[in-house]
Amino acid sequence: MHRGHAATAGILILAGVLLAAFVQSDGGRVVLHDVRFVGAGGNGMSGLLYVPDGATTASPRPGVLAVHGYINSRETQSGFAIELARRGFVVLALDQTGHGYSDPPAFAAGFGGPDGLEFLRSLAFVDAERIGLEGHSMGGWAVQMAADANPDGYAAMVLEGSSTGTFGAPPGTPETPRNVAVVFSRYDEFSALMWGADVPADIVATDKLKTLFGTTEPVQIGRLYGDPAAGTARLLAMPAVTHPGDHLSTAAIGDAVAWFQSLLGAPMERPAEAQVWYWKELGTLVALLGLLLLIFPLASGLLAGRAFAGVRTAPLQALPKSRRQLGVNVVVSALVPVLLFFPLQDLANRLLPASALLPQQITNGVLLWAWGSGLASLLPFALWRRSSGRALSALGLPPAPTVMARAGLLAMACCGVLYLIVAAAGFLLNVDFRFWVVAVKTMAPHHVPIFLLYLPLFAVFFLALSLTLHAQLGFGGSLRGQLWRNALTLSGGFVLLLAVQYVPLLLGGTLALASQPLLTIIAFQFVPLLALVALISTYCFAKTNNLYTGAFLNAVFVTWYLVAGTATQAVPFWF
C-alpha cells in the first residue's frame, strides 16, 4: 500500500470532517440532532435539527423549516441552516419525502412540507408564533404546501429559486403566502418553469410575479411591497448566480437571513453578510477529496494481501496507438456519451419509468444512458477488434471466474471501508462528504435492496466502458500519462456540454438547449464522477492487467453514489 498516500488521505478526511463539524456547530454553540419522526400518513421523515444555545422551554426561539430541492437532501441547505442557527434560530433542515432518509415515494404528502412544519411547531423550545419557511426549488413548493395546510402556522417565507402556483403549489396572491421574499437568481435555469419567463431577468414583468406582489407594474428588485404587520410584505432579490448556485452564494443566503431577521427577530442579530458557512463547505470538500484519494492506496493494499493476490493476471502486451488514431478515438470517446446524454435520459422517462422494481427515475435515466453510450462505443471497438484479431483475454478480459469473483470481493471490501468512514462521520458529527451537489453519503435501509438491484446492471456498463476505454485509447507507456488522458477524455465532453449550455445564459439569454435545465444541472456531477471513473479503471488495470477490478470498483462506488444521493420516486415492491 502507498502508505504516504493513505496517510495524506487520512489527514484530509480528519481535518475536513473536524472543520465542517466546528463550523456547523458554531464552535459548540449549536447542537445538531439527526431526527426521525413519523408523518401524518405514517410515513417516516428525516431531518437535521440545529438547536442554538439558549433555546429552552422557558425561552423558546424562533424556528425555520428549510427544505432542499429535487434530488438533493437535507445537507444541501446547510449554508442557510448554519447562518440562521448562528443567529439563534432553531432550524429543521428536512429531507423531502423520497429523498435522503425519508420514506418514499417522492412528491407524496406535500413533499413532506406539512409534516416538517408540524414537527417543528411541536418542539417546546420553538416559538410557534415566530416560524419561518424557506425552500429551494421544489423545496419552495414543499413549504407552500406546509403553509396551505396550516395557514396560521408560520409568519414569513422565503422562496429560493422557486415560485408560487407550480406543480401543485398554491397560486400566489397579494395576501398569500404570508410575508414572502422571492430570491430568484439572475441566471436561474428554471425561469420558464417557475415564472413563465424564458429569460430569468424578465420574471419581473410576468403576470404571475406581479399578481403575487399586488402590482400592475414590473416588480422592482429590492423594494419592499406590502405591510409586514398585515402579512402582505413582499420582496424580490436577484443575486448574480445560477439555480444550484444559490447554495454557494453569500448573496442568496444573506437575502434569506436578512428577511427572517427582519420579520421574525433574531435572538443574536448579526449583519446578513457576516457569514461562515463556506468554511463548512470547504471542510466537506477536503474530506471528500481525502475519501476519493483513499480509494487508490486501499485498492493497492488489498491487492498486496494474500486474499486478493490471485486478482493479478499475466502482463499484457502494450497496445500503442498512432497520434492520429489516438486523436480520433479520444474525440469519439468524449463526444458520443455527451451526444446521447439528453436523448437517452428523456427516453428513459418512457421506457424505464420509476417502478416497484427500479424505483429511482434519475438512476433509470443514467442507466439507459450508460447502456446506450456503452453499446455505441462497443460498435467501433468490435470493428477494430475484428480487423486486429486481438482476443478479449489479450485486452484484459480473461475467462477466469475466480479472478472475477475475487475482483468483485475486492471492490466490495474497498468500498466497505469508505462506507464505514462516511458512516462514522455521520453518526458521530453529522457530517457528510460533499461539495455543492456532489455528495457521498450513507444509504437509508430502503436503499440497500435498490443498490443491489442496480449494481449488476451498472457492472455490465463499466466492463464495457473499461474495455473500450483501454482498447480504443491504447495502453502501455507512462501510467501518469494514461491517467490524465483517460480522465480528460471521459469528463472533457461534459465540460464542453456545460460551456455550450451556459455561455448564452450567462450572456443574458437562456441555456443553449433551454428545454433541459434539470439534466444540465445533473451534468455538473458527471464531470468529477467520470474523471474518477477513468482514474480508477486506469489505475486498477495497470495494477492487475485485467479490467474486472476497476470495472467492479466503479460499479459499486457509482451505484452507491447514485442510489443514496437521488430521489426514490416509486415505492419499492419490498417496502
XYZ file of C-alpha atoms in Angstrom:
575
model
C 0.000 0.000 0.000
C 1.191 3.512 -0.727
C 1.389 4.482 2.928
C 2.188 8.093 2.126
C -0.967 8.442 0.016
C -3.053 6.674 2.656
C -1.697 8.967 5.371
C -2.408 12.036 3.237
C -5.945 10.829 2.594
C -6.494 10.186 6.298
C -5.254 13.652 7.243
C -7.537 15.268 4.663
C -10.546 13.284 5.892
C -9.940 14.044 9.560
C -9.141 17.728 9.022
C -12.111 18.236 6.709
C -14.609 16.489 8.971
C -13.441 18.376 12.076
C -13.530 21.734 10.278
C -17.036 21.067 8.981
C -18.248 19.937 12.412
C -16.763 23.004 14.097
C -18.352 25.446 11.659
C -21.816 23.891 11.525
C -21.951 23.773 15.335
C -20.725 27.386 15.593
C -17.847 26.219 17.757
C -20.125 24.180 20.010
C -22.827 26.834 20.431
C -25.248 24.950 18.159
C -26.126 21.287 18.674
C -27.100 19.182 15.660
C -29.566 16.326 16.011
C -30.308 13.692 13.383
C -34.074 13.484 13.893
C -36.526 10.903 12.603
C -40.265 11.270 13.047
C -43.493 9.878 11.644
C -45.666 11.990 9.368
C -49.430 12.253 9.476
C -49.763 9.474 6.909
C -47.471 7.092 8.782
C -44.507 7.892 6.558
C -41.042 8.079 8.108
C -39.406 11.514 7.849
C -35.834 12.662 8.410
C -34.160 15.957 9.183
C -31.176 17.707 10.720
C -32.221 19.850 13.662
C -29.969 22.792 14.553
C -30.570 23.891 18.155
C -28.677 27.012 19.303
C -27.632 27.736 22.874
C -30.418 29.315 24.889
C -33.285 27.563 23.132
C -35.269 26.134 26.046
C -38.879 25.610 27.028
C -38.548 28.640 29.279
C -37.030 30.712 26.479
C -38.285 29.388 23.131
C -36.568 30.604 19.972
C -37.955 31.378 16.527
C -37.782 28.433 14.145
C -37.215 27.954 10.424
C -38.125 24.973 8.282
C -35.532 24.704 5.461
C -36.291 22.338 2.571
C -33.979 21.337 -0.276
C -34.875 20.939 -3.948
C -35.413 17.950 -6.215
C -32.872 15.072 -5.966
C -30.971 16.837 -3.185
C -31.053 16.173 0.554
C -31.153 17.964 3.883
C -27.402 18.728 3.876
C -27.801 20.881 0.746
C -29.463 23.521 2.906
C -26.562 23.694 5.358
C -25.495 27.210 4.298
C -28.919 28.600 5.211
C -29.213 26.462 8.341
C -25.775 27.379 9.678
C -26.275 31.115 9.292
C -29.762 31.086 10.795
C -28.702 28.883 13.727
C -25.740 31.194 14.433
C -28.295 33.978 14.873
C -30.363 31.992 17.362
C -32.967 30.332 15.127
C -33.893 26.693 15.608
C -33.632 25.194 12.105
C -35.072 21.954 10.784
C -33.328 21.013 7.515
C -35.780 18.470 6.161
C -35.384 15.522 3.819
C -38.325 15.680 1.421
C -40.378 12.506 1.016
C -38.465 10.019 -1.119
C -35.211 11.919 -0.605
C -32.316 11.284 1.753
C -33.503 9.214 4.694
C -37.237 9.999 4.375
C -39.531 7.236 3.167
C -40.532 7.008 -0.497
C -42.209 7.934 -2.708
C -41.040 11.387 -3.714
C -43.725 14.052 -4.240
C -46.009 12.433 -1.641
C -47.543 14.135 1.412
C -46.966 17.672 0.133
C -43.295 16.811 -0.484
C -43.058 16.366 3.298
C -43.526 20.080 3.995
C -46.684 19.842 6.165
C -45.137 17.096 8.320
C -41.942 19.116 8.723
C -43.838 22.194 9.875
C -45.900 20.222 12.366
C -42.783 18.632 13.825
C -41.022 21.983 14.169
C -44.069 23.535 15.829
C -44.292 20.614 18.279
C -40.892 21.396 19.810
C -41.326 23.115 23.179
C -38.183 25.224 22.685
C -39.544 26.730 19.435
C -41.677 29.873 19.499
C -44.713 28.775 17.471
C -45.627 32.412 16.796
C -42.326 33.034 15.005
C -41.928 30.314 12.415
C -40.264 30.875 9.049
C -40.421 28.677 5.961
C -37.542 28.513 3.469
C -37.425 26.265 0.437
C -35.139 26.000 -2.556
C -36.621 24.994 -5.920
C -39.046 22.110 -5.276
C -38.468 22.778 -1.582
C -40.299 26.058 -2.153
C -43.338 24.087 -3.213
C -42.939 21.923 -0.093
C -43.053 24.916 2.238
C -46.041 26.335 0.374
C -47.829 23.018 0.900
C -46.995 23.375 4.582
C -48.366 26.932 4.636
C -51.511 25.844 2.816
C -52.070 23.004 5.314
C -51.537 25.325 8.288
C -52.183 28.950 7.229
C -51.687 30.242 10.778
C -48.631 28.107 11.496
C -45.949 30.419 10.132
C -45.095 34.118 9.981
C -42.748 34.532 6.995
C -41.477 32.667 3.949
C -38.520 32.716 1.564
C -38.889 31.124 -1.870
C -35.332 30.468 -3.021
C -35.208 29.740 -6.750
C -38.856 28.737 -6.551
C -42.327 30.049 -7.365
C -45.969 30.020 -6.425
C -48.590 28.049 -8.318
C -46.240 25.437 -9.786
C -46.502 21.640 -9.570
C -49.362 21.722 -7.105
C -48.139 24.661 -5.016
C -50.921 27.134 -4.169
C -51.203 30.128 -6.519
C -49.737 33.320 -5.129
C -51.896 36.342 -4.302
C -51.111 39.697 -2.667
C -52.178 38.111 0.649
C -50.756 34.581 0.397
C -48.225 33.281 1.168
C -47.668 35.428 4.227
C -44.696 37.838 4.163
C -42.825 36.225 1.303
C -39.433 37.087 -0.145
C -38.636 35.742 -3.604
C -34.912 35.138 -4.084
C -34.590 34.247 -7.755
C -31.165 34.291 -9.312
C -30.245 36.321 -12.371
C -29.093 33.200 -14.216
C -31.649 30.704 -12.920
C -32.125 27.835 -15.368
C -35.776 27.305 -14.372
C -37.250 30.746 -15.050
C -39.654 29.381 -17.693
C -40.969 26.652 -15.383
C -41.162 28.821 -12.294
C -42.448 32.171 -13.571
C -43.153 31.734 -17.278
C -40.227 33.852 -18.499
C -37.670 32.382 -20.893
C -35.020 34.867 -19.727
C -34.575 34.995 -15.917
C -34.307 38.795 -15.802
C -37.773 39.027 -17.407
C -39.656 37.453 -14.495
C -40.188 40.974 -13.094
C -42.754 41.625 -15.831
C -44.682 38.327 -15.646
C -48.305 38.417 -14.557
C -47.579 35.621 -12.093
C -44.997 37.609 -10.141
C -46.909 40.907 -10.408
C -50.020 39.194 -9.013
C -48.046 37.884 -6.031
C -46.683 41.393 -5.390
C -50.045 43.100 -5.898
C -48.842 45.435 -8.643
C -49.580 46.065 -12.300
C -46.071 47.366 -12.974
C -42.877 45.316 -13.315
C -41.645 44.288 -9.867
C -38.700 46.317 -8.635
C -35.749 44.402 -7.225
C -35.025 45.244 -3.577
C -38.203 47.271 -2.995
C -40.398 46.321 -0.025
C -44.021 45.852 -1.068
C -46.979 45.438 1.265
C -47.178 45.554 5.064
C -45.327 43.062 7.302
C -47.860 43.602 10.117
C -50.665 42.563 7.784
C -48.694 39.615 6.414
C -48.565 41.097 2.908
C -44.879 42.035 2.782
C -43.141 41.186 -0.484
C -39.525 41.479 -1.622
C -37.679 40.382 -4.755
C -33.919 39.731 -4.708
C -31.943 38.561 -7.756
C -28.379 37.503 -6.868
C -25.994 37.016 -9.795
C -25.768 33.214 -9.664
C -27.457 30.158 -11.162
C -30.220 27.971 -9.742
C -27.908 25.488 -7.950
C -25.520 28.375 -7.307
C -27.903 29.636 -4.605
C -26.301 27.106 -2.261
C -22.863 28.655 -2.748
C -23.916 32.304 -2.787
C -23.379 34.634 0.152
C -25.870 36.987 -1.525
C -28.631 34.370 -1.855
C -28.110 33.090 1.687
C -27.778 36.634 3.014
C -31.103 37.655 1.444
C -32.885 34.822 3.274
C -31.134 35.603 6.561
C -31.961 39.302 6.325
C -35.632 38.575 5.636
C -36.064 36.291 8.631
C -34.093 38.585 10.929
C -36.365 41.446 9.918
C -39.667 39.554 10.057
C -39.104 37.112 12.928
C -36.468 38.864 15.003
C -33.080 37.255 15.583
C -32.095 36.431 19.175
C -28.475 37.096 18.197
C -28.697 39.559 15.349
C -25.693 39.791 13.035
C -25.235 41.546 9.696
C -26.601 39.357 6.912
C -23.250 39.463 5.145
C -21.365 38.144 8.222
C -21.250 34.508 7.104
C -19.042 31.496 7.806
C -20.924 28.616 6.151
C -18.393 28.390 3.295
C -15.769 27.084 5.724
C -18.043 24.110 6.337
C -18.325 23.642 2.577
C -14.537 23.741 2.355
C -14.288 21.174 5.139
C -16.619 18.677 3.481
C -14.814 19.233 0.166
C -11.449 18.454 1.761
C -12.937 15.353 3.414
C -14.461 14.258 0.093
C -11.142 14.644 -1.709
C -9.451 12.620 1.023
C -12.081 9.896 0.748
C -11.629 9.632 -3.030
C -7.849 9.673 -2.738
C -8.044 6.810 -0.248
C -9.501 4.523 -2.932
C -6.140 4.067 -4.610
C -3.937 3.053 -1.659
C -6.805 0.915 -0.392
C -7.030 -0.973 -3.672
C -3.234 -1.292 -3.825
C -3.052 -2.539 -0.245
C -5.761 -5.142 -0.777
C -4.031 -6.378 -3.924
C -0.820 -6.828 -1.929
C -2.550 -9.112 0.546
C -2.808 -12.895 0.213
C -6.601 -12.887 -0.037
C -6.580 -10.926 -3.311
C -3.207 -11.938 -4.740
C -4.995 -14.005 -7.390
C -6.654 -10.924 -8.856
C -3.452 -10.042 -10.699
C -3.156 -11.761 -14.075
C -0.305 -12.157 -16.541
C 1.125 -8.944 -18.030
C -0.413 -7.849 -21.326
C 1.328 -6.788 -24.473
C 1.264 -2.981 -24.776
C -1.326 -1.571 -27.147
C 0.144 1.631 -28.612
C -1.779 3.924 -30.977
C -0.637 6.362 -33.616
C -1.220 10.010 -32.773
C -3.861 10.334 -35.470
C -5.680 7.191 -34.434
C -5.470 8.180 -30.777
C -6.809 11.667 -31.502
C -9.805 10.296 -33.404
C -10.571 7.775 -30.671
C -10.309 10.423 -27.928
C -12.768 12.705 -29.745
C -15.227 9.873 -30.373
C -14.967 8.595 -26.771
C -15.522 12.093 -25.406
C -18.406 13.157 -27.652
C -20.564 10.044 -28.076
C -21.684 9.934 -24.395
C -22.432 13.679 -24.462
C -24.460 13.500 -27.683
C -26.573 10.717 -26.171
C -26.911 12.316 -22.726
C -30.172 14.225 -23.227
C -31.933 11.895 -25.729
C -31.427 8.664 -23.812
C -32.384 10.097 -20.426
C -35.513 11.598 -21.947
C -36.253 8.210 -23.499
C -35.917 6.595 -20.087
C -38.948 8.549 -18.872
C -40.994 6.500 -21.366
C -39.140 3.196 -21.496
C -37.947 2.922 -17.874
C -40.341 4.879 -15.674
C -39.874 4.502 -11.941
C -41.482 1.255 -10.823
C -41.637 -1.063 -7.843
C -38.640 -2.940 -9.306
C -36.482 0.019 -10.450
C -37.876 2.829 -8.286
C -35.467 5.715 -8.999
C -36.248 7.668 -12.171
C -32.993 9.633 -12.288
C -30.996 6.423 -11.782
C -33.038 4.775 -14.542
C -32.153 7.635 -16.858
C -28.460 7.347 -16.059
C -28.686 3.571 -16.555
C -30.277 3.818 -20.002
C -27.739 6.480 -20.993
C -24.928 4.233 -19.724
C -26.097 1.210 -21.671
C -26.822 3.235 -24.801
C -23.489 5.043 -24.827
C -21.744 1.777 -23.943
C -23.296 -0.006 -26.920
C -22.440 2.920 -29.189
C -18.822 2.712 -28.066
C -18.697 -1.062 -28.497
C -19.573 -0.889 -32.191
C -16.320 0.764 -33.379
C -14.449 -1.392 -30.863
C -15.941 -4.543 -32.384
C -14.894 -3.441 -35.867
C -11.360 -2.681 -34.651
C -11.074 -6.000 -32.824
C -12.232 -7.913 -35.877
C -9.536 -6.304 -38.005
C -6.833 -6.552 -35.350
C -7.529 -10.142 -34.358
C -6.949 -9.399 -30.668
C -8.562 -11.843 -28.265
C -10.530 -10.437 -25.333
C -8.078 -12.084 -22.944
C -5.281 -10.036 -24.542
C -7.278 -6.894 -23.778
C -7.779 -7.632 -20.075
C -10.864 -9.866 -20.048
C -9.564 -13.361 -19.309
C -12.303 -16.006 -18.959
C -11.431 -16.621 -15.317
C -14.393 -16.861 -12.912
C -12.095 -16.942 -9.894
C -10.442 -13.685 -10.898
C -13.844 -12.102 -11.486
C -15.148 -13.246 -8.101
C -12.093 -12.008 -6.218
C -12.191 -8.692 -8.086
C -15.809 -8.287 -7.034
C -14.964 -9.031 -3.406
C -12.071 -6.573 -3.530
C -14.403 -3.876 -4.859
C -16.887 -4.514 -2.045
C -14.114 -4.537 0.571
C -12.648 -1.267 -0.674
C -16.000 0.499 -0.784
C -16.904 -1.080 2.546
C -14.003 0.744 4.206
C -15.095 4.017 2.587
C -18.663 3.398 3.726
C -17.601 2.847 7.326
C -15.678 6.148 7.285
C -18.686 8.025 5.908
C -20.994 6.328 8.408
C -18.719 7.171 11.332
C -18.516 10.855 10.379
C -22.285 10.987 10.030
C -23.013 9.144 13.253
C -20.516 10.992 15.434
C -20.602 14.519 13.973
C -23.484 14.700 11.465
C -21.012 15.466 8.691
C -21.259 14.041 5.188
C -18.696 14.131 2.377
C -19.718 16.645 -0.226
C -19.122 19.731 -2.262
C -22.186 21.537 -3.536
C -24.425 18.864 -5.122
C -21.682 16.221 -5.347
C -22.131 14.130 -2.210
C -21.189 10.725 -0.854
C -23.472 9.682 1.981
C -24.717 6.535 3.669
C -27.789 4.738 2.426
C -31.109 4.503 4.219
C -32.308 0.922 4.905
C -34.687 1.054 1.944
C -31.755 1.993 -0.326
C -29.858 -1.254 0.228
C -32.115 -3.545 -1.881
C -32.284 -0.786 -4.517
C -28.483 -0.717 -4.585
C -28.323 -4.493 -5.030
C -30.802 -4.369 -7.920
C -28.964 -1.655 -9.846
C -25.441 -2.914 -9.104
C -25.193 -5.746 -11.681
C -26.755 -3.526 -14.357
C -24.101 -0.871 -13.847
C -21.356 -3.517 -13.584
C -22.091 -4.602 -17.169
C -21.749 -0.997 -18.336
C -18.466 -0.415 -16.531
C -16.986 -3.581 -18.016
C -17.914 -2.356 -21.482
C -16.626 1.142 -20.709
C -13.295 -0.161 -19.441
C -12.913 -2.400 -22.477
C -13.498 0.376 -24.994
C -11.574 2.950 -22.930
C -8.352 0.946 -22.832
C -8.637 -0.815 -26.196
C -9.646 2.294 -28.135
C -7.174 4.621 -26.468
C -4.439 2.036 -26.048
C -2.401 1.069 -23.012
C 1.238 0.888 -22.116
C 3.702 3.672 -21.507
C 3.516 6.122 -18.621
C 0.781 5.401 -16.074
C 0.552 9.087 -15.225
C 0.017 9.929 -18.894
C -2.722 7.313 -19.214
C -4.448 8.604 -16.064
C -4.535 12.184 -17.333
C -5.571 11.248 -20.856
C -8.398 8.933 -19.837
C -9.738 11.272 -17.152
C -9.821 14.211 -19.565
C -11.417 12.057 -22.256
C -14.337 10.866 -20.150
C -15.001 14.194 -18.419
C -13.949 16.634 -21.154
C -17.061 16.157 -23.261
C -19.251 17.166 -20.333
C -17.127 20.251 -19.689
C -17.771 21.198 -23.318
C -21.500 20.484 -22.931
C -21.747 22.760 -19.891
C -19.832 25.525 -21.650
C -22.142 25.340 -24.667
C -25.210 25.390 -22.422
C -24.156 28.179 -20.066
C -22.438 30.753 -22.247
C -25.760 32.015 -23.734
C -27.384 32.042 -20.280
C -24.540 33.979 -18.675
C -24.670 36.490 -21.530
C -28.233 37.340 -20.544
C -30.221 34.814 -22.563
C -31.212 31.204 -21.930
C -29.492 27.854 -21.892
C -28.492 26.864 -25.434
C -30.950 23.979 -25.103
C -33.455 25.648 -22.817
C -35.671 22.565 -22.519
C -33.061 20.686 -20.462
C -32.395 22.630 -17.253
C -32.551 19.619 -14.900
C -30.277 17.330 -16.896
C -27.879 20.212 -17.495
C -27.528 20.696 -13.752
C -27.118 16.929 -13.290
C -24.294 17.064 -15.873
C -22.179 19.023 -13.366
C -21.860 15.834 -11.328
C -20.704 13.862 -14.365
C -17.524 15.905 -14.706
C -15.847 14.782 -11.445
C -17.604 11.416 -11.429
C -16.417 10.358 -14.881
C -12.917 11.666 -14.197
C -12.855 9.475 -11.075
C -14.203 6.502 -13.043
C -11.391 6.880 -15.578
C -8.743 7.156 -12.857
C -9.993 4.056 -11.020
C -10.284 1.999 -14.206
C -6.840 3.005 -15.475
C -5.092 2.561 -12.125
C -6.608 -0.851 -11.436
C -5.930 -2.028 -14.993
C -2.265 -1.121 -14.623
C -2.060 -2.921 -11.258
C -3.922 -6.119 -12.200
C -3.632 -6.467 -16.002
C -7.379 -7.087 -16.194
C -10.481 -4.940 -16.420
C -12.565 -6.627 -13.732
C -11.196 -4.890 -10.651
C -11.598 -1.329 -11.924
C -14.981 -2.023 -13.508
C -16.408 -3.648 -10.375
C -14.959 -0.985 -8.085
C -16.524 1.730 -10.252
C -19.833 -0.142 -10.321
C -20.033 -0.458 -6.534
C -18.986 3.132 -5.852
C -21.115 4.812 -8.534
C -24.204 2.734 -7.740
C -23.834 3.641 -4.058
C -23.375 7.296 -5.006
C -26.457 7.362 -7.250
C -28.837 5.359 -5.067
C -28.063 7.246 -1.839
C -27.939 10.668 -3.493
C -31.061 10.882 -5.622
C -34.822 10.529 -5.176
C -36.890 7.362 -4.941
C -39.984 8.164 -6.975
C -41.814 4.833 -6.601
C -42.475 2.609 -3.616
C -40.226 -0.475 -3.928
C -42.083 -3.786 -4.003
C -40.462 -4.911 -0.706
C -41.197 -1.671 1.184
